[in-house]
Structures are given as structure tokens and as C-alpha cells.
Amino acid sequence: MTKRDYYEVLNVSKGASKEEIKASYRKLAMKYHPDKNPGNKEAEAKFKELAEAYEVLSDESKKGMYDRFGHQGVSGAGGFRDMNDIFSHFGDIFGGFGGGSIFDDFFGGSQTRRRHETGIRGSDLRINLKLTLEEISEGVEKEIKVKKFRRCSKCEGSGANGYNGYESCRHCNGTGEIRHVSRSMFGQFINVTQCTHCDGEGRIIKDKCEECGGEGVVKGESKIKVEIPAGVSEGQYIPMRGHGNAGKRGGNSGDLYLYIEEEKHKVFVREGNDIYLDLEVSIADAVLGSETEIPVLNGGDVKLTIDPGTQPGTLLRMKGKGIRHLEGHGRGDQIIRVNVFIPSKVTGKEKEMLKELADSENFKPKRPGRHAHGEKKAEKAGKGFFKNVFG
């Protein structure tokens, strides 16, 4: 069957503003709402047609595509599974003052909304997850034990002892809301608050589950496997939706947040995706050059050549031996920082050998200083300066 023009469905012109489109949709949706037309399949079809049209025309991008190419330009729009999907998708349209609905006046308060919302959402949990530098470098799968409230298996989270364990809340008459009406010279005001006796559910438990005492949750422990990608850093976190505490009396579970902690490494220091290793060499090895073995982060040792005349503080870079980039290709480097070892104690023989080396020209460092002719030039320049200043 050929789809009707969306502007015709919503009874607006092509030049209608967002506010006009929204107002028309609210008016027509209220007219064809299923709760106002129980069992009327034609009204239900029109209600869905309205939702599909509004989804397109209320979105500037989709509206532009529809204006240019018609229904073919927005062929993926309007994929609603059922009425609950429509209500969830357009909750802001149906929402009225104080959290009520535009259909409250027709259907007795907020029972339509409450029909699909029960229980109290569980709280979120936070776990600090310690990782070694090796685990961060390559990524790792972890199995985590989480102590939390889980859904009671006996009552399946309802908190009641069987289907007849509930009764309507007498304080809110089953609506889940308390309305306070006040009048002033400006008119009548209605303040809507959640009922504290039933926590907004509209019902209370008269026959509580013996296992959970009516809460719908019990203390327990669960094991969760999680893939930690390579390259994560201290302070980053991984959200795990629905793995927090179970909600009371059938409510949705909270979320679990895994915060990354880096364990201090015995050898390496991390800077971004590069890792640093301090290597001490003797004076002889620094002067003459040498070959030594050093550890690498991903395991094992490799040979490293120290060139003759290597100076203290020299950085030697090993490409691609660092940490893998997070959600990317390649990896950082391993950088070796060369330090020359200076002994604090020497023997008498060693002292004599060092004294001989100290007299050698090659072992005398070049110190900053002025040559004789430079000193004379500086002295002459200084006299000229004072002469110019003081006459």
C-alpha cells in the first residue's frame, strides 16, 4: 500500500515550523491514542502512522531528505516494534507538567505510563582494576568477582510471595503520584510528587517473599569476564551496562564502572605509549664501548650496543618495543637512558690508575673559561665602558 504524504498525515503545510508540527502531532496522537480507542485497529494504525511521520518531520536532516526524495529518502525511518517503543521514543512529546502525560485527563492520571515502569533502579558500582604494564601493553581478558545485590530467584525480583502478593497503594490510589492542588489569585496550581509509600509504583506488597523480605534482591557475588584493550591509562574507565546492583522489586540493574589502575613496574617507567629503562654502564664501557643484554617489556632480553664515547644521559631508542596504541595501529618505543656508574669507594691501586688517567689530555673535560688574549680584550672593553659612563 502506498504511504500517505507525511505532511498530509500530520495535517500541516510544508512550510510549517517545528512548533506547529509538534503541536499538530500532539493533538492528533491524543485523538487516536490506543487507550482512548481500545480495540480499534484503525485508530492504532493511524497512531503508528502519526509517529512515523513525526519522527521524520521533527528531524531537520530527515526532513530535508524527505523533501528532496520523498519516502525513498527516509526508507529506514519509523521502525517501531510496538506501542511501548513509540512511547519510549517520544516521551518528551507525551510528557506533561510535573512528569505527567498529555493523556492524563483522559485515562486517569499516569497509569498508562506506570504500567511499563516498576521497581527501583539498582545503584551503580565502581571497581578499581589493577593492571601490570605487560597487561596494558598487549591487552588482557580479566575475570572479575563482583559482590553486589542480585535478583531474588525465589520471587524473580518482584518481592512478593506470588502474583496475589500485591495490593493497590491507598495513599496514591494506585497512580504512584501525589497531587497537591493550591489556588491563588493567578489561578490553580497542581504540584505532582512521587508517592513515598510505594516509591512511585502504585502498589505495595502485602505478602512479602520470605527469601528477600520484599526487596526483590539478595546479597550475592557474580563473576564477569571483560576484555581490556591494549593502551589503556590510569584513570580511564570501562562501563559495563546492567552489571551493577539489581533493582529492587523488578527495577533495572545499575551499571558497573571499571577504573584502571597501573601497577608500578620494577624496571620500566611509562610515558604515554613509550617506556623508559635506566641503564648504568661503567666508565670503561662508556669510553670503550660495549655490548650488553637488556630486558624488553613483552618478554625476554635483547642485545644492545653501547658505542665508544657514549655520554651520560644519552637516549637510545628501540622502535616498536613500547605499548600498543589504544584503538589504533602501531605501538610506542622502548627508550634506554644511559647513566655512567661512578663508584663511591675505590682501592688504593684504583686511585693510582685514576690519577694517571686524570693527567691524560683525553680525560680532561673542556671547562668554560677565557684565554689570556680574551681576558685582555675583556679588560680593555671594561675600561672603555667605565670611561664612557663616568667620563
PDB file of N, CA and C in Angstrom, residues 31-105:
ATOM      1  N   LYS A  31      -5.928  12.097  19.830  1.00  0.00           N
ATOM      2  CA  LYS A  31      -7.210  11.657  19.243  1.00  0.00           C
ATOM      3  C   LYS A  31      -7.204  10.159  18.943  1.00  0.00           C
ATOM      4  N   TYR A  32      -6.057   9.642  18.446  1.00  0.00           N
ATOM      5  CA  TYR A  32      -6.000   8.240  18.027  1.00  0.00           C
ATOM      6  C   TYR A  32      -5.244   7.338  19.002  1.00  0.00           C
ATOM      7  N   HIS A  33      -5.008   7.843  20.190  1.00  0.00           N
ATOM      8  CA  HIS A  33      -4.275   7.045  21.181  1.00  0.00           C
ATOM      9  C   HIS A  33      -5.016   5.730  21.474  1.00  0.00           C
ATOM     10  N   PRO A  34      -4.285   4.589  21.528  1.00  0.00           N
ATOM     11  CA  PRO A  34      -4.933   3.280  21.745  1.00  0.00           C
ATOM     12  C   PRO A  34      -5.745   3.188  23.022  1.00  0.00           C
ATOM     13  N   ASP A  35      -5.323   3.899  24.078  1.00  0.00           N
ATOM     14  CA  ASP A  35      -6.070   3.833  25.325  1.00  0.00           C
ATOM     15  C   ASP A  35      -7.406   4.569  25.231  1.00  0.00           C
ATOM     16  N   LYS A  36      -7.491   5.491  24.285  1.00  0.00           N
ATOM     17  CA  LYS A  36      -8.760   6.197  24.087  1.00  0.00           C
ATOM     18  C   LYS A  36      -9.636   5.454  23.076  1.00  0.00           C
ATOM     19  N   ASN A  37      -8.999   4.547  22.328  1.00  0.00           N
ATOM     20  CA  ASN A  37      -9.723   3.766  21.320  1.00  0.00           C
ATOM     21  C   ASN A  37      -9.423   2.277  21.503  1.00  0.00           C
ATOM     22  N   PRO A  38      -9.808   1.716  22.634  1.00  0.00           N
ATOM     23  CA  PRO A  38      -9.464   0.309  22.899  1.00  0.00           C
ATOM     24  C   PRO A  38     -10.063  -0.636  21.862  1.00  0.00           C
ATOM     25  N   GLY A  39      -9.205  -1.506  21.339  1.00  0.00           N
ATOM     26  CA  GLY A  39      -9.662  -2.499  20.372  1.00  0.00           C
ATOM     27  C   GLY A  39      -9.876  -1.975  18.973  1.00  0.00           C
ATOM     28  N   ASN A  40      -9.630  -0.689  18.739  1.00  0.00           N
ATOM     29  CA  ASN A  40      -9.844  -0.085  17.425  1.00  0.00           C
ATOM     30  C   ASN A  40      -8.547  -0.179  16.614  1.00  0.00           C
ATOM     31  N   LYS A  41      -8.470  -1.162  15.725  1.00  0.00           N
ATOM     32  CA  LYS A  41      -7.261  -1.381  14.939  1.00  0.00           C
ATOM     33  C   LYS A  41      -6.980  -0.220  13.991  1.00  0.00           C
ATOM     34  N   GLU A  42      -8.017   0.402  13.502  1.00  0.00           N
ATOM     35  CA  GLU A  42      -7.833   1.535  12.583  1.00  0.00           C
ATOM     36  C   GLU A  42      -7.182   2.711  13.303  1.00  0.00           C
ATOM     37  N   ALA A  43      -7.641   2.980  14.531  1.00  0.00           N
ATOM     38  CA  ALA A  43      -7.051   4.063  15.318  1.00  0.00           C
ATOM     39  C   ALA A  43      -5.598   3.750  15.657  1.00  0.00           C
ATOM     40  N   GLU A  44      -5.317   2.481  15.960  1.00  0.00           N
ATOM     41  CA  GLU A  44      -3.941   2.080  16.285  1.00  0.00           C
ATOM     42  C   GLU A  44      -3.034   2.266  15.077  1.00  0.00           C
ATOM     43  N   ALA A  45      -3.525   1.932  13.882  1.00  0.00           N
ATOM     44  CA  ALA A  45      -2.735   2.094  12.656  1.00  0.00           C
ATOM     45  C   ALA A  45      -2.441   3.563  12.391  1.00  0.00           C
ATOM     46  N   LYS A  46      -3.451   4.419  12.616  1.00  0.00           N
ATOM     47  CA  LYS A  46      -3.243   5.854  12.414  1.00  0.00           C
ATOM     48  C   LYS A  46      -2.267   6.421  13.438  1.00  0.00           C
ATOM     49  N   PHE A  47      -2.334   5.892  14.643  1.00  0.00           N
ATOM     50  CA  PHE A  47      -1.419   6.335  15.699  1.00  0.00           C
ATOM     51  C   PHE A  47       0.033   6.026  15.307  1.00  0.00           C
ATOM     52  N   LYS A  48       0.260   4.832  14.765  1.00  0.00           N
ATOM     53  CA  LYS A  48       1.601   4.446  14.315  1.00  0.00           C
ATOM     54  C   LYS A  48       2.036   5.291  13.121  1.00  0.00           C
ATOM     55  N   GLU A  49       1.084   5.571  12.234  1.00  0.00           N
ATOM     56  CA  GLU A  49       1.376   6.387  11.056  1.00  0.00           C
ATOM     57  C   GLU A  49       1.796   7.798  11.484  1.00  0.00           C
ATOM     58  N   LEU A  50       1.123   8.325  12.494  1.00  0.00           N
ATOM     59  CA  LEU A  50       1.467   9.653  13.024  1.00  0.00           C
ATOM     60  C   LEU A  50       2.878   9.659  13.611  1.00  0.00           C
ATOM     61  N   ALA A  51       3.213   8.615  14.368  1.00  0.00           N
ATOM     62  CA  ALA A  51       4.538   8.521  14.987  1.00  0.00           C
ATOM     63  C   ALA A  51       5.629   8.469  13.928  1.00  0.00           C
ATOM     64  N   GLU A  52       5.398   7.715  12.865  1.00  0.00           N
ATOM     65  CA  GLU A  52       6.373   7.599  11.779  1.00  0.00           C
ATOM     66  C   GLU A  52       6.559   8.939  11.075  1.00  0.00           C
ATOM     67  N   ALA A  53       5.462   9.624  10.817  1.00  0.00           N
ATOM     68  CA  ALA A  53       5.540  10.924  10.150  1.00  0.00           C
ATOM     69  C   ALA A  53       6.262  11.945  11.021  1.00  0.00           C
ATOM     70  N   TYR A  54       5.948  11.939  12.315  1.00  0.00           N
ATOM     71  CA  TYR A  54       6.578  12.905  13.208  1.00  0.00           C
ATOM     72  C   TYR A  54       8.067  12.630  13.367  1.00  0.00           C
ATOM     73  N   GLU A  55       8.455  11.353  13.392  1.00  0.00           N
ATOM     74  CA  GLU A  55       9.880  11.016  13.526  1.00  0.00           C
ATOM     75  C   GLU A  55      10.695  11.653  12.405  1.00  0.00           C
ATOM     76  N   VAL A  56      10.150  11.700  11.210  1.00  0.00           N
ATOM     77  CA  VAL A  56      10.850  12.251  10.054  1.00  0.00           C
ATOM     78  C   VAL A  56      10.796  13.775  10.052  1.00  0.00           C
ATOM     79  N   LEU A  57       9.605  14.336  10.187  1.00  0.00           N
ATOM     80  CA  LEU A  57       9.450  15.790  10.030  1.00  0.00           C
ATOM     81  C   LEU A  57       9.973  16.580  11.223  1.00  0.00           C
ATOM     82  N   SER A  58      10.192  15.948  12.356  1.00  0.00           N
ATOM     83  CA  SER A  58      10.742  16.661  13.520  1.00  0.00           C
ATOM     84  C   SER A  58      12.264  16.676  13.504  1.00  0.00           C
ATOM     85  N   ASP A  59      12.871  15.925  12.589  1.00  0.00           N
ATOM     86  CA  ASP A  59      14.330  15.861  12.459  1.00  0.00           C
ATOM     87  C   ASP A  59      14.747  16.629  11.208  1.00  0.00           C
ATOM     88  N   GLU A  60      15.574  17.664  11.372  1.00  0.00           N
ATOM     89  CA  GLU A  60      15.928  18.531  10.248  1.00  0.00           C
ATOM     90  C   GLU A  60      16.602  17.750   9.119  1.00  0.00           C
ATOM     91  N   SER A  61      17.500  16.828   9.479  1.00  0.00           N
ATOM     92  CA  SER A  61      18.205  16.054   8.461  1.00  0.00           C
ATOM     93  C   SER A  61      17.250  15.137   7.694  1.00  0.00           C
ATOM     94  N   LYS A  62      16.394  14.406   8.424  1.00  0.00           N
ATOM     95  CA  LYS A  62      15.445  13.503   7.779  1.00  0.00           C
ATOM     96  C   LYS A  62      14.403  14.281   6.979  1.00  0.00           C
ATOM     97  N   LYS A  63      14.006  15.401   7.529  1.00  0.00           N
ATOM     98  CA  LYS A  63      13.009  16.231   6.841  1.00  0.00           C
ATOM     99  C   LYS A  63      13.560  16.722   5.498  1.00  0.00           C
ATOM    100  N   GLY A  64      14.856  17.128   5.494  1.00  0.00           N
ATOM    101  CA  GLY A  64      15.481  17.582   4.258  1.00  0.00           C
ATOM    102  C   GLY A  64      15.540  16.489   3.212  1.00  0.00           C
ATOM    103  N   MET A  65      15.889  15.259   3.655  1.00  0.00           N
ATOM    104  CA  MET A  65      15.931  14.135   2.727  1.00  0.00           C
ATOM    105  C   MET A  65      14.540  13.800   2.196  1.00  0.00           C
ATOM    106  N   TYR A  66      13.539  13.899   3.065  1.00  0.00           N
ATOM    107  CA  TYR A  66      12.163  13.590   2.649  1.00  0.00           C
ATOM    108  C   TYR A  66      11.669  14.627   1.645  1.00  0.00           C
ATOM    109  N   ASP A  67      11.986  15.913   1.885  1.00  0.00           N
ATOM    110  CA  ASP A  67      11.549  16.973   0.972  1.00  0.00           C
ATOM    111  C   ASP A  67      12.162  16.794  -0.419  1.00  0.00           C
ATOM    112  N   ARG A  68      13.380  16.235  -0.491  1.00  0.00           N
ATOM    113  CA  ARG A  68      14.067  16.082  -1.768  1.00  0.00           C
ATOM    114  C   ARG A  68      13.695  14.777  -2.483  1.00  0.00           C
ATOM    115  N   PHE A  69      13.623  13.675  -1.709  1.00  0.00           N
ATOM    116  CA  PHE A  69      13.476  12.371  -2.338  1.00  0.00           C
ATOM    117  C   PHE A  69      12.210  11.620  -1.937  1.00  0.00           C
ATOM    118  N   GLY A  70      11.380  12.211  -1.081  1.00  0.00           N
ATOM    119  CA  GLY A  70      10.155  11.537  -0.674  1.00  0.00           C
ATOM    120  C   GLY A  70      10.427  10.377   0.261  1.00  0.00           C
ATOM    121  N   HIS A  71       9.555   9.373   0.238  1.00  0.00           N
ATOM    122  CA  HIS A  71       9.668   8.241   1.152  1.00  0.00           C
ATOM    123  C   HIS A  71      10.936   7.426   0.918  1.00  0.00           C
ATOM    124  N   GLN A  72      11.453   7.431  -0.320  1.00  0.00           N
ATOM    125  CA  GLN A  72      12.668   6.680  -0.610  1.00  0.00           C
ATOM    126  C   GLN A  72      13.871   7.264   0.132  1.00  0.00           C
ATOM    127  N   GLY A  73      13.852   8.549   0.385  1.00  0.00           N
ATOM    128  CA  GLY A  73      14.974   9.187   1.065  1.00  0.00           C
ATOM    129  C   GLY A  73      15.055   8.882   2.542  1.00  0.00           C
ATOM    130  N   VAL A  74      13.950   8.384   3.127  1.00  0.00           N
ATOM    131  CA  VAL A  74      13.932   8.069   4.562  1.00  0.00           C
ATOM    132  C   VAL A  74      13.362   6.673   4.765  1.00  0.00           C
ATOM    133  N   SER A  75      13.796   5.736   3.939  1.00  0.00           N
ATOM    134  CA  SER A  75      13.211   4.397   3.957  1.00  0.00           C
ATOM    135  C   SER A  75      13.463   3.671   5.268  1.00  0.00           C
ATOM    136  N   GLY A  76      14.478   4.096   6.051  1.00  0.00           N
ATOM    137  CA  GLY A  76      14.768   3.405   7.308  1.00  0.00           C
ATOM    138  C   GLY A  76      14.040   3.973   8.500  1.00  0.00           C
ATOM    139  N   ALA A  77      13.270   5.012   8.314  1.00  0.00           N
ATOM    140  CA  ALA A  77      12.589   5.659   9.444  1.00  0.00           C
ATOM    141  C   ALA A  77      11.341   4.899   9.838  1.00  0.00           C
ATOM    142  N   GLY A  78      10.907   5.124  11.070  1.00  0.00           N
ATOM    143  CA  GLY A  78       9.637   4.564  11.522  1.00  0.00           C
ATOM    144  C   GLY A  78       9.696   3.112  11.884  1.00  0.00           C
ATOM    145  N   GLY A  79      10.874   2.621  12.281  1.00  0.00           N
ATOM    146  CA  GLY A  79      10.987   1.209  12.621  1.00  0.00           C
ATOM    147  C   GLY A  79      10.598   0.904  14.043  1.00  0.00           C
ATOM    148  N   PHE A  80       9.370   1.205  14.432  1.00  0.00           N
ATOM    149  CA  PHE A  80       8.912   0.962  15.800  1.00  0.00           C
ATOM    150  C   PHE A  80       8.390  -0.457  15.924  1.00  0.00           C
ATOM    151  N   ARG A  81       8.791  -1.127  17.017  1.00  0.00           N
ATOM    152  CA  ARG A  81       8.366  -2.508  17.230  1.00  0.00           C
ATOM    153  C   ARG A  81       6.926  -2.581  17.712  1.00  0.00           C
ATOM    154  N   ASP A  82       6.574  -1.725  18.680  1.00  0.00           N
ATOM    155  CA  ASP A  82       5.235  -1.772  19.249  1.00  0.00           C
ATOM    156  C   ASP A  82       4.914  -0.418  19.870  1.00  0.00           C
ATOM    157  N   MET A  83       3.790  -0.360  20.595  1.00  0.00           N
ATOM    158  CA  MET A  83       3.366   0.896  21.205  1.00  0.00           C
ATOM    159  C   MET A  83       4.364   1.372  22.264  1.00  0.00           C
ATOM    160  N   ASN A  84       4.891   0.443  23.035  1.00  0.00           N
ATOM    161  CA  ASN A  84       5.847   0.842  24.068  1.00  0.00           C
ATOM    162  C   ASN A  84       7.058   1.516  23.453  1.00  0.00           C
ATOM    163  N   ASP A  85       7.467   1.015  22.285  1.00  0.00           N
ATOM    164  CA  ASP A  85       8.596   1.602  21.579  1.00  0.00           C
ATOM    165  C   ASP A  85       8.296   3.039  21.182  1.00  0.00           C
ATOM    166  N   ILE A  86       7.070   3.291  20.748  1.00  0.00           N
ATOM    167  CA  ILE A  86       6.672   4.653  20.371  1.00  0.00           C
ATOM    168  C   ILE A  86       6.657   5.562  21.591  1.00  0.00           C
ATOM    169  N   PHE A  87       6.076   5.075  22.694  1.00  0.00           N
ATOM    170  CA  PHE A  87       6.011   5.887  23.912  1.00  0.00           C
ATOM    171  C   PHE A  87       7.404   6.208  24.422  1.00  0.00           C
ATOM    172  N   SER A  88       8.304   5.223  24.353  1.00  0.00           N
ATOM    173  CA  SER A  88       9.667   5.426  24.823  1.00  0.00           C
ATOM    174  C   SER A  88      10.401   6.424  23.944  1.00  0.00           C
ATOM    175  N   HIS A  89      10.183   6.316  22.623  1.00  0.00           N
ATOM    176  CA  HIS A  89      10.887   7.165  21.669  1.00  0.00           C
ATOM    177  C   HIS A  89      10.442   8.622  21.763  1.00  0.00           C
ATOM    178  N   PHE A  90       9.160   8.847  22.006  1.00  0.00           N
ATOM    179  CA  PHE A  90       8.626  10.198  22.030  1.00  0.00           C
ATOM    180  C   PHE A  90       8.133  10.586  23.419  1.00  0.00           C
ATOM    181  N   GLY A  91       8.895  10.203  24.447  1.00  0.00           N
ATOM    182  CA  GLY A  91       8.480  10.510  25.815  1.00  0.00           C
ATOM    183  C   GLY A  91       8.378  11.998  26.073  1.00  0.00           C
ATOM    184  N   ASP A  92       9.244  12.796  25.381  1.00  0.00           N
ATOM    185  CA  ASP A  92       9.200  14.240  25.591  1.00  0.00           C
ATOM    186  C   ASP A  92       7.928  14.849  25.024  1.00  0.00           C
ATOM    187  N   ILE A  93       7.360  14.213  23.985  1.00  0.00           N
ATOM    188  CA  ILE A  93       6.128  14.733  23.399  1.00  0.00           C
ATOM    189  C   ILE A  93       4.943  14.440  24.297  1.00  0.00           C
ATOM    190  N   PHE A  94       4.911  13.230  24.856  1.00  0.00           N
ATOM    191  CA  PHE A  94       3.795  12.842  25.707  1.00  0.00           C
ATOM    192  C   PHE A  94       3.917  13.421  27.106  1.00  0.00           C
ATOM    193  N   GLY A  95       5.151  13.817  27.500  1.00  0.00           N
ATOM    194  CA  GLY A  95       5.350  14.318  28.858  1.00  0.00           C
ATOM    195  C   GLY A  95       4.637  15.624  29.083  1.00  0.00           C
ATOM    196  N   GLY A  96       3.942  15.761  30.199  1.00  0.00           N
ATOM    197  CA  GLY A  96       3.239  16.995  30.527  1.00  0.00           C
ATOM    198  C   GLY A  96       3.851  17.658  31.739  1.00  0.00           C
ATOM    199  N   PHE A  97       3.117  18.512  32.405  1.00  0.00           N
ATOM    200  CA  PHE A  97       3.618  19.216  33.573  1.00  0.00           C
ATOM    201  C   PHE A  97       3.775  18.244  34.739  1.00  0.00           C
ATOM    202  N   GLY A  98       4.898  18.403  35.463  1.00  0.00           N
ATOM    203  CA  GLY A  98       5.119  17.605  36.665  1.00  0.00           C
ATOM    204  C   GLY A  98       5.353  16.143  36.372  1.00  0.00           C
ATOM    205  N   GLY A  99       5.790  15.820  35.154  1.00  0.00           N
ATOM    206  CA  GLY A  99       6.099  14.425  34.836  1.00  0.00           C
ATOM    207  C   GLY A  99       4.883  13.626  34.428  1.00  0.00           C
ATOM    208  N   GLY A 100       3.720  14.244  34.301  1.00  0.00           N
ATOM    209  CA  GLY A 100       2.516  13.514  33.895  1.00  0.00           C
ATOM    210  C   GLY A 100       2.480  13.343  32.399  1.00  0.00           C
ATOM    211  N   SER A 101       1.323  13.048  31.856  1.00  0.00           N
ATOM    212  CA  SER A 101       1.184  12.826  30.426  1.00  0.00           C
ATOM    213  C   SER A 101       0.066  13.694  29.882  1.00  0.00           C
ATOM    214  N   ILE A 102       0.127  13.982  28.583  1.00  0.00           N
ATOM    215  CA  ILE A 102      -0.948  14.777  27.977  1.00  0.00           C
ATOM    216  C   ILE A 102      -2.236  13.983  27.932  1.00  0.00           C
ATOM    217  N   PHE A 103      -2.159  12.663  28.167  1.00  0.00           N
ATOM    218  CA  PHE A 103      -3.330  11.815  28.166  1.00  0.00           C
ATOM    219  C   PHE A 103      -3.894  11.600  29.569  1.00  0.00           C
ATOM    220  N   ASP A 104      -3.303  12.261  30.586  1.00  0.00           N
ATOM    221  CA  ASP A 104      -3.756  12.050  31.960  1.00  0.00           C
ATOM    222  C   ASP A 104      -5.241  12.357  32.124  1.00  0.00           C
ATOM    223  N   ASP A 105      -5.692  13.438  31.487  1.00  0.00           N
ATOM    224  CA  ASP A 105      -7.084  13.855  31.651  1.00  0.00           C
ATOM    225  C   ASP A 105      -8.065  12.826  31.088  1.00  0.00           C
TER     226      ASP A 105
END
